[in-house]
CSV table of C-alpha atoms in Angstrom, one decimal:
chain,number,residue,atom,x,y,z
A,1,LEU,CA,-53.6,12.3,-32.2
A,2,LEU,CA,-50.4,14.2,-32.3
A,3,SER,CA,-50.5,14.4,-28.4
A,4,ASP,CA,-50.5,10.6,-28.3
A,5,ARG,CA,-47.1,10.6,-30.1
A,6,ILE,CA,-45.3,13.5,-28.5
A,7,GLY,CA,-47.2,14.1,-25.3
A,8,THR,CA,-49.5,16.8,-24.0
A,9,ARG,CA,-47.0,19.1,-22.4
A,10,PRO,CA,-45.0,20.0,-25.5
A,11,LEU,CA,-48.1,20.8,-27.5
A,12,ILE,CA,-49.8,22.9,-24.9
A,13,PHE,CA,-46.6,24.8,-24.1
A,14,THR,CA,-45.8,25.4,-27.8
A,15,GLY,CA,-49.4,26.5,-28.4
A,16,LEU,CA,-49.4,29.0,-25.6
A,17,VAL,CA,-46.1,30.4,-26.6
A,18,LEU,CA,-47.3,30.8,-30.2
A,19,GLN,CA,-50.4,32.6,-29.0
A,20,ALA,CA,-48.5,34.9,-26.7
A,21,GLY,CA,-45.9,35.6,-29.5
A,22,GLY,CA,-48.6,36.3,-32.1
A,23,LEU,CA,-50.5,38.7,-29.8
A,24,ALA,CA,-47.2,40.4,-28.8
A,25,TRP,CA,-46.3,40.8,-32.4
A,26,ILE,CA,-49.8,42.3,-33.2
A,27,THR,CA,-49.3,44.7,-30.3
A,28,ALA,CA,-45.8,45.7,-31.5
A,29,ILE,CA,-46.9,46.5,-35.1
A,30,SER,CA,-50.3,48.1,-34.3
A,31,SER,CA,-50.7,51.6,-35.6
A,32,PRO,CA,-53.4,53.5,-37.5
A,33,THR,CA,-51.3,53.1,-40.7
A,34,THR,CA,-50.4,49.4,-40.4
A,35,ALA,CA,-51.6,47.5,-43.5
A,36,PHE,CA,-53.9,44.5,-43.0
A,37,GLY,CA,-51.3,42.2,-44.7
A,38,ASP,CA,-48.9,42.9,-41.9
A,39,PHE,CA,-51.2,41.1,-39.5
A,40,ILE,CA,-51.5,37.9,-41.4
A,41,VAL,CA,-48.5,36.1,-40.0
A,42,PRO,CA,-49.0,37.0,-36.4
A,43,PHE,CA,-52.7,36.1,-36.6
A,44,MET,CA,-51.8,32.7,-38.2
A,45,MET,CA,-49.2,32.2,-35.4
A,46,ALA,CA,-51.8,32.9,-32.7
A,47,GLY,CA,-54.4,30.8,-34.4
A,48,THR,CA,-52.0,27.9,-34.8
A,49,GLY,CA,-51.3,28.2,-31.1
A,50,MET,CA,-55.0,28.0,-30.3
A,51,ALA,CA,-55.3,24.9,-32.5
A,52,LEU,CA,-52.6,23.2,-30.5
A,53,VAL,CA,-53.9,24.1,-27.1
A,54,PHE,CA,-57.7,23.6,-27.1
A,55,PRO,CA,-58.1,20.1,-28.5
A,56,THR,CA,-55.0,18.8,-26.7
A,57,ALA,CA,-56.2,20.1,-23.3
A,58,ALA,CA,-59.7,18.7,-23.8
A,59,ALA,CA,-58.3,15.3,-24.9
A,60,SER,CA,-55.9,15.3,-22.0
A,61,VAL,CA,-58.6,15.9,-19.4
A,62,VAL,CA,-60.9,13.2,-20.9
A,63,ALA,CA,-58.0,10.7,-21.1
A,64,SER,CA,-57.1,11.3,-17.4
A,65,VAL,CA,-60.4,10.0,-16.0
A,66,ARG,CA,-62.2,6.6,-16.0
A,67,GLU,CA,-64.4,5.9,-18.9
A,68,ALA,CA,-67.6,6.3,-16.8
A,69,GLU,CA,-66.5,9.8,-16.0
A,70,THR,CA,-65.6,11.1,-19.4
A,71,GLY,CA,-68.9,12.9,-19.9
A,72,LYS,CA,-68.4,14.8,-16.6
A,73,ALA,CA,-64.8,15.6,-17.4
A,74,SER,CA,-65.7,16.8,-20.9
A,75,GLY,CA,-68.5,19.0,-19.6
A,76,ALA,CA,-66.4,20.5,-16.9
A,77,THR,CA,-63.6,21.3,-19.3
A,78,ASN,CA,-65.9,22.9,-21.8
A,79,ALA,CA,-67.6,24.9,-19.0
A,80,ILE,CA,-64.3,26.1,-17.6
A,81,ARG,CA,-63.1,27.1,-21.1
A,82,GLU,CA,-66.3,29.0,-21.8
A,83,ILE,CA,-66.0,30.9,-18.4
A,84,GLY,CA,-62.4,31.7,-19.1
A,85,GLY,CA,-63.4,33.0,-22.5
A,86,VAL,CA,-66.1,35.2,-21.1
A,87,MET,CA,-63.8,36.5,-18.4
A,88,GLY,CA,-61.0,37.2,-20.9
A,89,VAL,CA,-63.4,39.1,-23.2
A,90,ALA,CA,-64.8,41.1,-20.2
A,91,VAL,CA,-61.4,42.1,-18.9
A,92,LEU,CA,-59.8,42.9,-22.3
A,93,SER,CA,-62.8,44.8,-23.6
A,94,SER,CA,-62.9,46.8,-20.4
A,95,VAL,CA,-59.2,47.7,-20.7
A,96,PHE,CA,-59.8,48.5,-24.4
A,97,ALA,CA,-62.7,50.8,-23.6
A,98,ALA,CA,-60.9,52.6,-20.8
A,99,ASN,CA,-57.9,53.3,-23.1
A,100,GLY,CA,-59.4,53.7,-26.5
A,101,GLY,CA,-62.5,53.0,-28.5
A,102,PHE,CA,-64.0,53.1,-31.9
A,103,THR,CA,-64.1,56.9,-32.4
A,104,SER,CA,-60.9,57.0,-34.6
A,105,PRO,CA,-58.2,54.8,-35.9
A,106,GLN,CA,-55.8,56.1,-33.2
A,107,ALA,CA,-58.3,55.5,-30.4
A,108,PHE,CA,-58.8,51.9,-31.7
A,109,THR,CA,-55.0,51.3,-31.8
A,110,ASP,CA,-54.6,52.8,-28.3
A,111,GLY,CA,-57.2,50.4,-26.9
A,112,VAL,CA,-55.7,47.4,-28.6
A,113,VAL,CA,-52.2,48.3,-27.5
A,114,ALA,CA,-53.4,48.6,-23.9
A,115,ALA,CA,-55.4,45.4,-23.8
A,116,MET,CA,-53.1,42.9,-25.7
A,117,PRO,CA,-50.2,42.9,-23.2
A,118,ILE,CA,-52.6,41.6,-20.5
A,119,ALA,CA,-53.5,38.6,-22.8
A,120,VAL,CA,-49.8,38.1,-23.6
A,121,VAL,CA,-48.9,37.9,-19.8
A,122,VAL,CA,-51.8,35.5,-19.1
A,123,LEU,CA,-50.7,33.3,-22.0
A,124,ALA,CA,-47.1,33.4,-20.8
A,125,ILE,CA,-48.1,32.4,-17.3
A,126,GLY,CA,-50.1,29.6,-18.8
A,127,ALA,CA,-47.1,28.4,-20.8
A,128,VAL,CA,-45.0,28.3,-17.7
A,129,LEU,CA,-47.7,26.4,-15.8
A,130,SER,CA,-48.1,24.0,-18.6
A,131,LEU,CA,-44.6,22.7,-17.8
A,132,LEU,CA,-46.1,21.2,-14.7
A,133,ILE,CA,-48.3,18.9,-16.7
A,134,PRO,CA,-47.1,15.3,-16.2
A,135,GLY,CA,-44.9,14.0,-19.0
A,136,LYS,CA,-46.1,11.3,-21.4
A,137,ASP,CA,-44.1,8.6,-19.5
A,138,LYS,CA,-45.6,9.5,-16.1
A,139,VAL,CA,-49.1,9.5,-17.5
A,140,GLU,CA,-48.6,6.1,-19.2
A,141,ALA,CA,-47.1,4.7,-16.0
A,142,ASP,CA,-50.0,5.9,-13.9
A,143,ALA,CA,-52.5,4.5,-16.4
A,144,ALA,CA,-50.7,1.1,-16.3
A,145,LYS,CA,-50.7,1.0,-12.5
A,146,THR,CA,-54.5,1.8,-12.4
A,147,GLU,CA,-55.1,-0.9,-15.0
A,148,ASP,CA,-53.0,-3.5,-13.1
A,149,ARG,CA,-54.7,-3.0,-9.7
A,150,GLY,CA,-58.2,-2.0,-10.9
A,151,ASP,CA,-59.9,1.0,-9.5
A,152,LEU,CA,-60.9,1.2,-5.8
A,153,ASP,CA,-64.6,1.0,-6.6
A,154,GLY,CA,-64.3,-2.2,-8.6
A,155,GLN,CA,-65.2,-0.6,-11.9
A,156,GLY,CA,-61.7,-0.3,-13.4
A,157,PRO,CA,-60.2,-2.3,-16.3
A,158,GLY,CA,-58.3,-4.5,-13.8
A,159,ASP,CA,-61.3,-6.4,-12.7
A,160,ARG,CA,-63.8,-6.5,-15.6
A,161,GLY,CA,-65.4,-9.8,-15.9
A,162,ASP,CA,-64.2,-11.0,-12.5
A,163,ARG,CA,-67.5,-10.5,-10.8
A,164,ASP,CA,-71.2,-10.2,-11.7
A,165,GLN,CA,-71.9,-6.6,-12.6
A,166,SER,CA,-75.6,-6.0,-12.4
A,167,GLY,CA,-77.4,-5.0,-15.5
A,168,PRO,CA,-78.4,-6.4,-18.8
A,169,GLY,CA,-75.5,-8.1,-20.8
A,170,ARG,CA,-73.0,-7.9,-17.9
A,171,GLY,CA,-71.4,-10.5,-15.7
A,172,SER,CA,-73.2,-13.8,-15.4
A,173,ASP,CA,-76.5,-12.2,-16.5
A,174,ARG,CA,-76.2,-12.8,-20.3
A,175,ARG,CA,-79.4,-11.1,-21.4
A,176,PRO,CA,-78.7,-8.7,-24.3
A,177,GLY,CA,-78.5,-5.0,-23.5
A,178,PRO,CA,-80.7,-2.4,-25.1
A,179,ARG,CA,-80.4,-2.1,-28.9
A,180,PRO,CA,-79.2,1.1,-30.5
A,181,ILE,CA,-81.9,3.3,-31.8
A,182,GLY,CA,-83.0,2.4,-35.3
A,183,ARG,CA,-82.0,-1.3,-35.1
A,184,PRO,CA,-84.9,-3.6,-34.9
A,185,GLU,CA,-84.9,-6.7,-32.7
A,186,PRO,CA,-83.8,-10.0,-34.4
A,187,GLN,CA,-87.2,-11.5,-34.3
A,188,VAL,CA,-88.6,-8.5,-36.1
A,189,LEU,CA,-86.1,-9.0,-38.8
A,190,ALA,CA,-87.0,-12.7,-39.2
A,191,ALA,CA,-90.7,-11.9,-39.4
A,192,SER,CA,-90.2,-9.2,-42.0
A,193,LYS,CA,-88.2,-11.6,-44.3
A,194,SER,CA,-91.1,-14.1,-44.6
């Protein structure tokens, strides 16, 4: 991933700035007579910003937790993102409806021009807050410390194999674990060949 090479903070900051800039540009040029072609570059700018932010933020959250917690972290991230999207649509559409509507091109423009600055401000605040995300060196150092000492509950990478972890195929219990779905047991394969 690009975030592995240059870090999470620069990508999220750049993405939020691109989104804010694209939406500000759309607000600035919006009028009933603006040609569709005039919106191409600002929409591409905002879309590129989204493409930098969403996967980077999700990958960052999942990478910041232990392997056993990645499902919870991913689910929480997706739920928060969805709630944020719903809230954003609710607020912006309310502002749009209060200031404009679909009755005429001018009413539509009035609604868009009233709603977009709110999105721009929220994105700008997000960009500033993204500067508080730990830098790549700090995250790597914290990960190395965790790996060196192991996690407090004994499930971290620092102590794997040091003690018997109950369950099939773990620790001193060398029974094989469950097979992936669709793969037959070895004795079934041997019987089917004869």
